[in-house]
Coordinates of C-alpha atoms in Angstrom, one line a residue:
M131 CA -49.5 -32.7 4.8
N132 CA -51.3 -32.1 1.3
A133 CA -49.4 -30.1 -1.0
I134 CA -51.1 -26.8 -2.4
K135 CA -51.1 -26.3 -6.4
I136 CA -50.0 -22.8 -7.1
T137 CA -48.5 -20.8 -9.9
G138 CA -44.8 -20.6 -10.2
A139 CA -45.0 -16.9 -9.7
K140 CA -46.5 -17.5 -6.2
A141 CA -44.2 -20.2 -5.4
V142 CA -41.3 -17.5 -5.9
V143 CA -43.0 -15.4 -3.5
E144 CA -43.8 -18.2 -1.0
S145 CA -40.6 -19.5 -1.1
L146 CA -39.2 -16.0 0.0
V147 CA -41.7 -16.0 2.9
A148 CA -40.5 -19.3 4.1
E149 CA -36.8 -17.7 4.1
Q150 CA -38.0 -14.8 6.0
A151 CA -36.8 -12.5 3.4
N152 CA -39.2 -9.7 4.2
T153 CA -37.7 -6.9 1.9
I154 CA -37.1 -7.0 -1.8
F155 CA -35.5 -4.4 -3.7
G156 CA -36.8 -4.3 -7.4
Y157 CA -38.2 -2.9 -10.7
P158 CA -41.1 -4.4 -12.6
G159 CA -41.3 -5.3 -16.1
G160 CA -42.8 -7.5 -18.8
A161 CA -40.9 -10.8 -18.2
I162 CA -41.2 -10.7 -14.3
M163 CA -44.7 -9.2 -14.2
P164 CA -46.4 -12.6 -13.1
I165 CA -44.2 -12.5 -10.1
Y166 CA -45.1 -9.1 -9.4
D167 CA -48.7 -9.8 -9.9
A168 CA -48.3 -12.4 -7.1
L169 CA -46.4 -9.9 -4.7
Y170 CA -49.5 -7.8 -5.0
D171 CA -51.2 -10.0 -2.5
Y172 CA -48.3 -10.0 0.3
E173 CA -48.0 -6.3 0.9
D174 CA -48.6 -7.0 4.5
S175 CA -45.7 -9.5 4.9
I176 CA -43.1 -8.4 2.3
N177 CA -41.7 -4.7 1.8
H178 CA -41.0 -4.0 -1.8
I179 CA -38.9 -1.1 -2.1
L180 CA -39.4 0.3 -5.8
V181 CA -36.2 1.8 -7.1
R182 CA -35.6 4.1 -10.0
H183 CA -33.0 2.0 -11.7
E184 CA -32.0 -1.7 -11.4
Q185 CA -28.5 -0.6 -10.4
G186 CA -29.9 1.2 -7.4
A187 CA -32.0 -2.1 -6.4
I188 CA -28.7 -4.4 -6.3
H189 CA -26.6 -1.7 -4.4
A190 CA -29.3 -1.2 -2.0
A191 CA -29.7 -4.7 -1.4
Q192 CA -25.6 -4.9 -0.8
G193 CA -26.4 -2.2 1.9
Y194 CA -29.2 -4.2 3.3
A195 CA -27.1 -7.4 3.5
R196 CA -24.0 -5.7 5.0
T197 CA -26.2 -4.1 7.7
S198 CA -28.5 -6.8 8.5
G199 CA -26.5 -9.9 7.8
K200 CA -29.1 -11.4 5.8
P201 CA -29.1 -12.1 2.1
G202 CA -30.4 -9.1 0.3
V203 CA -33.1 -9.7 -2.4
V204 CA -33.5 -8.1 -5.8
F205 CA -36.2 -8.5 -8.7
A206 CA -35.5 -7.4 -12.2
T207 CA -36.9 -8.2 -15.6
S208 CA -35.2 -9.8 -18.5
G209 CA -32.9 -8.1 -20.9
L210 CA -32.1 -4.5 -20.0
G211 CA -33.3 -5.0 -16.5
A212 CA -31.1 -8.2 -15.9
T213 CA -28.0 -6.6 -17.5
N214 CA -28.6 -3.4 -15.0
L215 CA -27.6 -5.9 -12.3
I216 CA -24.3 -6.7 -13.6
T217 CA -22.3 -4.1 -12.0
G218 CA -23.9 -4.9 -8.5
L219 CA -23.3 -8.7 -9.0
A220 CA -19.4 -7.9 -9.8
D221 CA -19.5 -5.6 -6.6
A222 CA -21.0 -8.3 -4.4
M223 CA -18.8 -11.1 -5.7
I224 CA -15.7 -9.5 -5.2
D225 CA -16.8 -8.0 -1.6
S226 CA -18.5 -11.1 -0.4
T227 CA -21.9 -9.7 -0.2
P228 CA -24.8 -12.5 0.1
L229 CA -27.6 -11.7 -2.5
V230 CA -30.5 -13.6 -4.2
C231 CA -31.4 -11.9 -7.5
I232 CA -34.4 -13.2 -9.4
T233 CA -34.7 -12.1 -12.9
G234 CA -37.5 -12.8 -15.2
Q235 CA -36.7 -14.3 -18.7
V236 CA -38.9 -14.7 -22.3
N237 CA -40.9 -17.7 -22.8
S238 CA -38.7 -21.0 -22.8
K239 CA -40.0 -21.6 -26.3
L240 CA -38.3 -18.1 -27.5
L241 CA -35.0 -18.7 -25.8
G242 CA -32.0 -18.2 -28.1
T243 CA -34.2 -16.5 -30.8
D244 CA -33.3 -13.1 -29.7
A245 CA -36.9 -12.4 -28.7
F246 CA -37.8 -8.9 -27.4
Q247 CA -35.8 -8.1 -24.2
E248 CA -34.1 -11.4 -24.3
T249 CA -30.5 -11.8 -22.9
D250 CA -28.4 -14.6 -21.8
V251 CA -28.2 -13.4 -18.2
V252 CA -26.9 -16.7 -16.7
G253 CA -24.0 -16.7 -19.3
I254 CA -23.3 -13.1 -18.7
S255 CA -23.2 -13.4 -14.7
M256 CA -21.6 -16.8 -14.5
P257 CA -18.3 -15.3 -13.8
I258 CA -19.5 -12.7 -11.3
T259 CA -21.9 -15.0 -9.3
K260 CA -21.3 -17.8 -6.6
W261 CA -24.0 -19.8 -8.4
N262 CA -26.7 -19.1 -11.0
C263 CA -29.2 -21.1 -12.8
Q264 CA -32.3 -20.8 -15.3
I265 CA -35.4 -22.3 -14.5
T266 CA -38.0 -23.4 -17.2
R267 CA -40.5 -25.4 -15.1
A268 CA -42.5 -24.3 -12.2
E269 CA -42.1 -27.3 -10.3
D270 CA -38.3 -26.6 -10.1
I271 CA -38.7 -23.0 -8.5
P272 CA -38.7 -23.9 -4.6
A273 CA -35.7 -26.1 -4.6
A274 CA -33.8 -23.5 -6.6
I275 CA -34.8 -20.7 -4.3
A276 CA -33.8 -22.9 -1.1
K277 CA -30.6 -23.7 -3.0
A278 CA -29.8 -20.1 -3.7
F279 CA -30.4 -18.9 0.0
F280 CA -28.1 -21.6 1.1
I281 CA -25.2 -21.0 -1.0
A282 CA -25.6 -17.1 -1.0
K283 CA -24.9 -17.1 3.0
S284 CA -22.8 -20.0 3.6
G285 CA -19.0 -19.9 3.5
R286 CA -17.6 -17.1 1.8
P287 CA -20.7 -15.2 1.0
G288 CA -21.7 -14.1 -2.3
P289 CA -24.3 -13.3 -5.0
V290 CA -26.6 -15.9 -6.7
L291 CA -28.9 -15.3 -9.7
I292 CA -32.1 -17.4 -10.6
D293 CA -33.5 -16.5 -14.1
I294 CA -37.1 -17.6 -14.3
T295 CA -38.8 -18.1 -17.8
K296 CA -42.3 -16.5 -18.3
D297 CA -44.0 -19.8 -18.7
A298 CA -42.5 -21.2 -15.6
Q299 CA -43.9 -18.4 -13.6
F300 CA -47.4 -19.0 -15.1
G301 CA -47.1 -22.7 -14.8
L302 CA -48.5 -24.6 -11.9
L303 CA -47.0 -27.0 -9.4
E304 CA -47.7 -28.6 -6.0
F305 CA -45.9 -26.4 -3.6
Y306 CA -43.8 -27.7 -0.8
Y307 CA -40.9 -25.8 0.4
K308 CA -37.9 -27.5 2.4
K309 CA -34.9 -25.1 3.5
C310 CA -31.7 -26.2 1.7
T311 CA -29.1 -27.2 4.3
A312 CA -26.5 -29.1 2.4
I313 CA -25.4 -29.8 -1.1
R314 CA -23.3 -32.6 -2.3
S315 CA -19.8 -31.7 -2.9
Y316 CA -20.2 -28.1 -1.5
K317 CA -18.5 -27.7 1.8
P318 CA -18.9 -24.3 2.7
K319 CA -17.5 -24.5 6.5
P320 CA -14.1 -26.3 6.4
K321 CA -13.2 -28.8 9.3
L322 CA -10.8 -27.1 11.7
Q323 CA -7.2 -28.1 11.5
E324 CA -6.2 -27.7 15.2
P325 CA -2.6 -28.9 14.6
L326 CA -2.2 -26.0 12.2
I327 CA -3.6 -23.6 14.7
E328 CA -1.3 -25.0 17.3
A329 CA 1.7 -24.3 15.1
A330 CA 0.7 -20.8 13.9
I331 CA 0.1 -19.9 17.9
N332 CA 3.5 -21.3 18.5
L333 CA 4.9 -18.9 16.2
I334 CA 3.0 -16.0 17.8
N335 CA 4.1 -17.1 21.3
N336 CA 7.7 -16.9 20.5
A337 CA 7.3 -13.7 18.4
K338 CA 9.0 -10.5 19.4
K339 CA 7.0 -8.1 17.1
P340 CA 3.6 -10.1 16.2
Y341 CA 1.1 -8.3 14.0
M342 CA -2.3 -8.9 13.1
L343 CA -4.1 -7.9 10.0
I344 CA -7.9 -8.1 9.9
G345 CA -10.6 -8.1 7.3
Q346 CA -14.3 -8.2 6.5
G347 CA -14.0 -12.0 7.1
I348 CA -14.2 -11.2 10.9
M349 CA -17.7 -9.7 10.7
L350 CA -18.9 -12.1 8.0
S351 CA -18.3 -15.0 10.7
N352 CA -19.6 -12.8 13.6
A353 CA -16.0 -13.3 15.1
E354 CA -15.9 -9.8 16.6
K355 CA -16.2 -11.1 20.2
A356 CA -13.8 -14.1 19.6
L357 CA -11.1 -11.4 18.0
L358 CA -11.4 -9.2 21.2
E359 CA -10.6 -12.0 23.5
F360 CA -7.5 -13.1 21.3
V361 CA -6.2 -9.8 20.9
E362 CA -6.4 -8.8 24.6
K363 CA -4.9 -12.1 25.7
S364 CA -2.1 -12.0 23.0
G365 CA -1.3 -8.4 23.5
I366 CA -0.9 -8.1 19.5
P367 CA -1.3 -5.1 17.6
V368 CA -4.4 -4.9 15.1
A369 CA -4.5 -3.2 11.7
S370 CA -7.7 -3.2 9.3
T371 CA -8.4 -3.3 5.8
L372 CA -10.9 -1.1 4.2
L373 CA -13.8 -3.6 4.6
G374 CA -12.6 -4.8 7.9
L375 CA -13.3 -1.4 9.3
G376 CA -15.5 -1.6 12.5
A377 CA -14.6 -5.2 13.2
F378 CA -12.4 -4.2 16.0
P379 CA -13.0 -0.9 17.9
H380 CA -10.9 2.1 16.8
K381 CA -10.7 3.3 20.3
H382 CA -9.1 0.1 21.7
P383 CA -5.4 0.8 22.4
Q384 CA -4.2 -2.3 20.5
Y385 CA -5.8 -0.8 17.4
V386 CA -3.0 0.7 15.3
G387 CA -4.8 1.9 12.1
Y388 CA -6.2 1.3 8.7
L389 CA -4.1 -0.8 5.9
G390 CA -3.7 0.3 2.2
M391 CA -2.9 2.8 -0.4
H392 CA -4.2 5.6 1.4
G393 CA -4.1 4.1 4.9
D394 CA -2.4 5.1 7.9
Y395 CA 1.5 5.5 8.0
A396 CA 2.3 3.2 10.8
P397 CA 0.3 -0.1 10.1
N398 CA 1.8 0.2 6.4
I399 CA 5.4 0.5 7.3
K400 CA 5.3 -2.0 10.2
T401 CA 4.2 -4.5 7.9
N402 CA 7.9 -4.9 6.9
E403 CA 9.4 -4.8 10.2
C404 CA 7.0 -7.5 12.2
D405 CA 8.5 -11.0 12.5
V406 CA 5.2 -12.9 12.3
L407 CA 2.3 -11.5 10.4
L408 CA -1.2 -13.1 11.4
A409 CA -3.8 -12.0 8.5
V410 CA -7.5 -13.2 9.4
G411 CA -10.4 -13.0 6.9
M412 CA -8.7 -10.8 4.2
R413 CA -7.2 -11.6 0.9
F414 CA -4.2 -9.6 0.5
D415 CA -5.6 -7.1 -2.1
D416 CA -3.1 -5.3 -4.1
R417 CA -4.2 -1.9 -2.4
V418 CA -2.8 -3.5 0.8
T419 CA 0.3 -5.3 -0.3
G420 CA 1.9 -2.7 -3.0
D421 CA 4.6 -4.6 -4.5
V422 CA 4.4 -8.2 -3.4
S423 CA 7.9 -8.8 -4.1
R424 CA 8.8 -6.3 -1.2
Y425 CA 5.8 -7.3 1.0
A426 CA 6.8 -8.8 4.6
K427 CA 9.8 -10.8 3.3
Q428 CA 11.3 -10.7 6.9
A429 CA 8.1 -12.1 8.5
K430 CA 6.7 -15.7 8.8
I431 CA 3.2 -15.3 7.6
I432 CA 0.1 -16.9 8.8
H433 CA -3.2 -16.7 6.7
I434 CA -6.6 -17.9 8.0
D435 CA -9.4 -17.6 5.5
I436 CA -12.7 -19.4 4.8
D437 CA -11.9 -19.5 1.1
A438 CA -9.3 -21.9 0.2
A439 CA -8.6 -20.2 -3.0
E440 CA -7.3 -17.0 -1.2
L441 CA -4.7 -19.1 0.4
N442 CA -1.2 -18.7 -1.3
K443 CA -2.8 -16.9 -4.0
I444 CA -0.8 -13.6 -3.4
I445 CA 1.3 -14.0 -0.5
K446 CA 3.3 -17.1 0.1
T447 CA 2.5 -18.3 3.7
E448 CA 4.3 -20.1 6.3
I449 CA 1.3 -21.4 7.6
A450 CA -2.3 -21.5 5.6
I451 CA -5.3 -22.4 7.6
H452 CA -8.4 -23.1 5.7
A453 CA -11.0 -22.1 8.5
D454 CA -13.9 -20.1 9.6
A455 CA -12.4 -17.0 11.5
K456 CA -14.7 -17.3 14.7
D457 CA -13.8 -21.1 15.0
A458 CA -10.0 -20.6 14.5
L459 CA -9.9 -17.5 16.8
Q460 CA -11.9 -19.4 19.6
V461 CA -9.2 -22.3 19.5
A462 CA -6.4 -19.8 19.2
T463 CA -7.3 -17.9 22.2
K464 CA -7.0 -21.0 24.3
L465 CA -3.6 -21.6 23.0
V466 CA -2.1 -18.2 23.0
A467 CA 0.1 -16.8 25.8
Q468 CA -0.9 -14.0 28.0
K469 CA 1.5 -11.2 26.9
Q470 CA 1.8 -7.3 26.3
H471 CA 4.0 -6.0 23.7
T472 CA 4.3 -2.9 25.0
A473 CA 7.5 -1.6 23.2
W474 CA 6.2 -2.7 20.0
L475 CA 3.1 -1.1 20.3
Q476 CA 5.1 2.0 21.3
E477 CA 6.8 1.9 17.9
F478 CA 3.6 2.1 16.1
K479 CA 2.6 5.2 18.3
D480 CA 5.7 6.8 17.4
A481 CA 5.0 6.3 13.8
K482 CA 1.8 7.7 14.1
Q483 CA 3.2 10.7 15.7
V484 CA 5.3 11.0 12.6
E485 CA 2.2 11.0 10.3
V486 CA 0.5 13.6 12.4
E487 CA 3.4 15.9 12.6
T488 CA 4.1 15.9 9.0
L489 CA 0.4 16.3 7.8
K490 CA 0.1 19.1 10.5
A491 CA 3.3 20.9 9.1
A492 CA 2.0 20.4 5.4
A493 CA -1.3 21.9 6.2
K494 CA 0.4 24.9 8.1
K495 CA 2.7 25.5 5.2
T496 CA -0.3 25.7 2.9
P497 CA -3.1 27.1 5.0
S498 CA -6.7 26.8 3.5
K499 CA -9.5 29.3 4.1
E500 CA -11.7 26.7 2.6
L501 CA -13.2 23.7 4.3
K502 CA -11.2 20.4 4.1
M503 CA -12.5 16.7 3.8
D504 CA -10.5 15.5 6.8
E505 CA -11.9 18.2 9.1
V506 CA -15.5 17.5 8.1
V507 CA -15.1 13.6 8.8
K508 CA -13.2 14.3 12.2
M509 CA -15.9 16.7 13.5
L510 CA -18.7 14.2 12.1
S511 CA -16.8 11.3 13.9
N512 CA -16.6 13.3 17.3
I513 CA -20.4 14.3 17.3
T514 CA -21.5 10.5 16.4
N515 CA -18.9 9.0 18.8
G516 CA -17.8 6.8 16.1
E517 CA -21.3 4.9 16.4
A518 CA -23.1 5.9 13.1
I519 CA -23.3 3.7 10.1
M520 CA -21.2 5.1 7.2
V521 CA -21.9 4.5 3.6
T522 CA -19.3 5.9 1.4
D523 CA -19.0 6.0 -2.5
V524 CA -15.7 5.7 -4.3
G525 CA -12.9 8.3 -4.4
Q526 CA -11.0 10.8 -2.1
H527 CA -14.1 11.4 0.3
Q528 CA -14.2 7.4 0.7
M529 CA -10.4 7.4 1.6
M530 CA -10.9 10.6 3.9
T531 CA -13.6 8.8 5.7
S532 CA -12.1 5.5 6.0
R533 CA -9.1 7.3 7.4
Y534 CA -10.7 9.8 9.9
Y535 CA -13.8 8.3 11.1
A536 CA -13.3 6.4 14.3
Y537 CA -15.3 3.1 13.8
N538 CA -16.5 1.7 16.9
K539 CA -19.1 -0.5 15.9
T540 CA -19.5 -3.6 13.6
K541 CA -21.0 -3.6 10.5
S542 CA -20.8 0.2 10.5
N543 CA -18.7 0.9 7.3
I544 CA -20.7 0.1 4.0
T545 CA -18.6 0.7 0.9
S546 CA -17.4 -0.7 -2.5
G547 CA -14.1 -2.1 -1.9
G548 CA -12.9 -4.6 -4.7
L549 CA -14.7 -3.1 -7.5
G550 CA -14.4 0.3 -6.4
T551 CA -18.0 1.4 -8.0
M552 CA -18.9 5.1 -8.1
G553 CA -22.6 5.5 -7.7
F554 CA -22.7 2.9 -4.9
A555 CA -23.3 5.0 -1.8
L556 CA -26.7 6.6 -2.3
P557 CA -28.8 3.3 -2.9
A558 CA -26.7 1.2 -0.5
A559 CA -27.6 3.9 2.1
I560 CA -31.3 3.2 1.6
G561 CA -30.7 -0.7 2.0
A562 CA -28.2 -0.1 5.0
K563 CA -31.2 2.0 6.8
I564 CA -33.8 -0.6 6.2
G565 CA -31.4 -3.4 7.5
A566 CA -30.5 -1.4 10.6
P567 CA -33.6 1.0 11.2
K568 CA -32.7 1.9 14.7
K569 CA -29.2 3.3 13.8
P570 CA -28.2 6.5 12.2
V571 CA -27.1 5.9 8.5
I572 CA -25.0 8.7 6.8
A573 CA -23.9 8.5 3.2
V574 CA -20.7 10.6 2.5
I575 CA -20.5 11.1 -1.2
G576 CA -18.3 12.9 -3.9
D577 CA -20.2 15.3 -6.5
G578 CA -19.2 13.0 -9.2
G579 CA -20.4 9.6 -7.6
F580 CA -23.5 11.2 -6.6
Q581 CA -24.5 12.1 -10.0
M582 CA -24.3 8.5 -11.0
T583 CA -27.3 7.2 -9.0
L584 CA -28.8 10.6 -7.7
Q585 CA -32.1 9.2 -9.3
E586 CA -32.8 7.2 -6.1
L587 CA -33.5 10.4 -4.3
G588 CA -37.1 9.4 -5.7
T589 CA -36.7 6.1 -3.8
I590 CA -35.9 7.9 -0.4
M591 CA -39.0 10.1 -1.1
Q592 CA -41.4 7.3 -1.9
S593 CA -40.3 5.0 0.8
D594 CA -39.7 7.8 3.5
I595 CA -36.1 6.6 4.1
D596 CA -34.3 8.5 6.8
V597 CA -31.0 8.8 5.5
K598 CA -28.5 11.8 6.0
I599 CA -26.5 12.7 2.8
I600 CA -23.3 14.4 2.7
I601 CA -21.9 15.7 -0.6
L602 CA -18.3 16.7 -0.2
N603 CA -18.2 18.9 -3.3
N604 CA -14.6 19.7 -4.4
R605 CA -15.9 20.3 -8.4
F606 CA -13.6 17.5 -9.3
L607 CA -13.2 13.9 -9.9
G608 CA -10.9 14.5 -7.3
M609 CA -8.9 10.9 -7.0
V610 CA -8.4 11.0 -10.7
R611 CA -7.4 14.6 -10.4
Q612 CA -5.0 13.7 -7.6
W613 CA -3.4 11.2 -9.7
Q614 CA -3.2 13.6 -12.9
Q615 CA -1.4 16.2 -10.5
L616 CA 1.1 13.5 -9.0
F617 CA 1.9 11.4 -12.1
F618 CA 0.4 13.2 -15.2
E619 CA 2.2 16.7 -14.6
K620 CA -1.2 18.5 -13.7
R621 CA -2.7 17.5 -17.0
Y622 CA -6.3 17.9 -15.8
A623 CA -7.9 15.6 -18.7
F624 CA -11.8 15.8 -18.2
T625 CA -11.9 15.8 -14.5
N626 CA -13.4 19.3 -13.9
M627 CA -16.9 18.7 -12.8
V628 CA -19.9 21.3 -13.1
S629 CA -22.9 20.1 -10.9
P630 CA -26.4 21.2 -10.4
N631 CA -27.7 22.9 -7.4
F632 CA -27.8 20.0 -5.2
V633 CA -30.1 21.6 -2.3
S634 CA -32.7 22.6 -5.0
L635 CA -32.3 18.9 -6.4
A636 CA -33.1 17.6 -3.0
N637 CA -35.9 19.9 -2.5
A638 CA -37.2 18.8 -5.9
Y639 CA -37.7 15.4 -4.1
N640 CA -39.2 16.9 -0.9
I641 CA -35.8 16.2 0.8
A642 CA -34.6 19.1 3.1
G643 CA -31.0 20.4 2.5
K644 CA -28.7 22.9 2.9
S645 CA -25.1 24.1 1.6
I646 CA -22.3 25.5 3.4
E647 CA -18.6 26.4 2.3
N648 CA -17.5 28.4 5.4
R649 CA -15.7 26.8 8.4
P650 CA -17.8 28.4 11.2
D651 CA -21.0 26.8 9.7
L652 CA -19.7 23.4 9.8
K653 CA -20.8 22.1 13.3
N654 CA -24.0 23.7 13.4
A655 CA -24.8 22.2 9.9
L656 CA -23.7 18.8 10.8
L657 CA -26.0 19.0 14.0
T658 CA -28.9 20.3 12.0
M659 CA -28.6 17.5 9.7
L660 CA -28.3 14.7 12.3
N661 CA -31.2 16.0 14.4
H662 CA -33.6 16.6 11.3
K663 CA -36.5 14.2 11.2
G664 CA -36.3 12.2 7.9
A665 CA -33.8 12.5 4.8
Y666 CA -31.5 15.5 4.7
L667 CA -28.9 16.3 2.0
L668 CA -25.9 18.7 3.3
E669 CA -23.6 19.9 0.5
I670 CA -20.2 21.0 2.1
V671 CA -18.0 22.8 -0.5
V672 CA -14.5 21.8 0.2
A673 CA -10.9 22.8 -1.0
K674 CA -10.8 22.0 -4.8
E675 CA -7.3 20.4 -4.9
E676 CA -6.9 18.8 -1.8
N677 CA -5.2 15.6 -1.8
V678 CA -5.1 12.4 0.4
F679 CA -2.0 11.4 2.0
P680 CA -0.6 9.1 3.0
M681 CA -0.3 7.5 -0.3
I682 CA 1.3 4.3 -1.8
A683 CA 2.1 4.8 -5.2
T684 CA 1.2 1.9 -7.8
G685 CA 3.8 -0.5 -7.9
A686 CA 5.7 0.8 -4.7
S687 CA 6.3 -0.8 -1.4
V688 CA 4.4 -0.5 1.7
S689 CA 7.7 0.9 3.0
D690 CA 7.7 3.3 0.3
I691 CA 4.3 5.2 1.6
R692 CA 4.3 8.9 1.1
L693 CA 3.3 11.7 3.7
K694 CA 3.3 14.4 1.1

């Protein structure tokens, strides 16, 4: 086949077409203008979403990647455009989200001269990307993009960045594209170590109180079906990390709850009572473990993860298995004994009842005339049958949604986990809807986080994105205020939040909306929002000083979880 001579800019777009990357989130500028000019001719095959800020672009790409399972693609210009991606790159890196970010750069002859809008984005982003590179020759573009897509989506996924100088975009090359399927010395999928799995299953088969913790790795390896089969055969109780929510249906009788600092009482305390702990596709984040010196000391711990660096990094294990979650679980299911741990599961139910009764008593002791976040989320969960895609920002509303929304579908919890990025939800909801256009997407956001990226209402308006936005407005930076109340003697230093009229703001962007604050109005307001055709913003004014419990204080053990 004769190769075609084209510009480097067109080679970028043709390479994306070859990778079936039909959606791009971006913002044009001088150094990436040749690529945007090339993109002009591809409106029929590539949907470019013009955001209002590059941080919005990368968070939208994250939402898209998390719902579609495909790498999100981002365009940004040099200098300020590239540096505006940094928060999103860090967020995607720690949350294992596949992204391909392409930034424009000044002419190669100007590199290192502090030229207008020049920054060393490769150097800046190196610690927070899975791989990055700078391209100064047009002929190197196709291979770099092929490599980028392979690295971004293989093994433990993550963000990659390609910085392309302006002269490389203008340069000519004979275009030929070959997808990358292997890189020497990079082995993204480890060989299954069946003897280790056999040893692990032997421990589980002989355990009286086995317990399983699952993370996002289940969804990243498409192991949901394999997980269900393993759990139902083994009879093992299952708890989820924040990013693992949705990997296992909440309505299943063996699902025992949500782990972590503001997770459920039962799955946290039972961590220190099980005899065998099986962790799959999770990394023992400090929000899950609390004080590691007092974490599951009585248990034999088995850890399965595709990233070898996570094994024995935080928690020392009895058996560490470097493996893809789906492959490992399929073999494990063949070996595990058919069992029912009825008495052990009842212990979780009893502990759950302790939580329910304690929280109920606390609510009865201090009744609130104001709406509370938990009742909003519970009603939303019931109305949607736990089947909507929930996108949350960071703060009290995030923890309340994670605790009280019954996630019954995979890839339905889109949130910022490891980095805890306020401002994530609104743009991420845009990408989530584009990645899953037939599913309802609901963004639950605090009044603080919403105001960090509210300009993306313009993106929703221009691209006609059907997302539903709930602002839980407590007139505070709620999570910080909670810590100030509990640990800083109620010295509410600069956490009181004065906000604009959110409904009027939405209306200015041609987005319908409503504000409520009375309990009798809640159900109809939620139904109106859900049934509305197109984007809708619902502000719900909630109790100003509501706290999220249970809670594990920093430095405490999971056994020290507080219910009040």
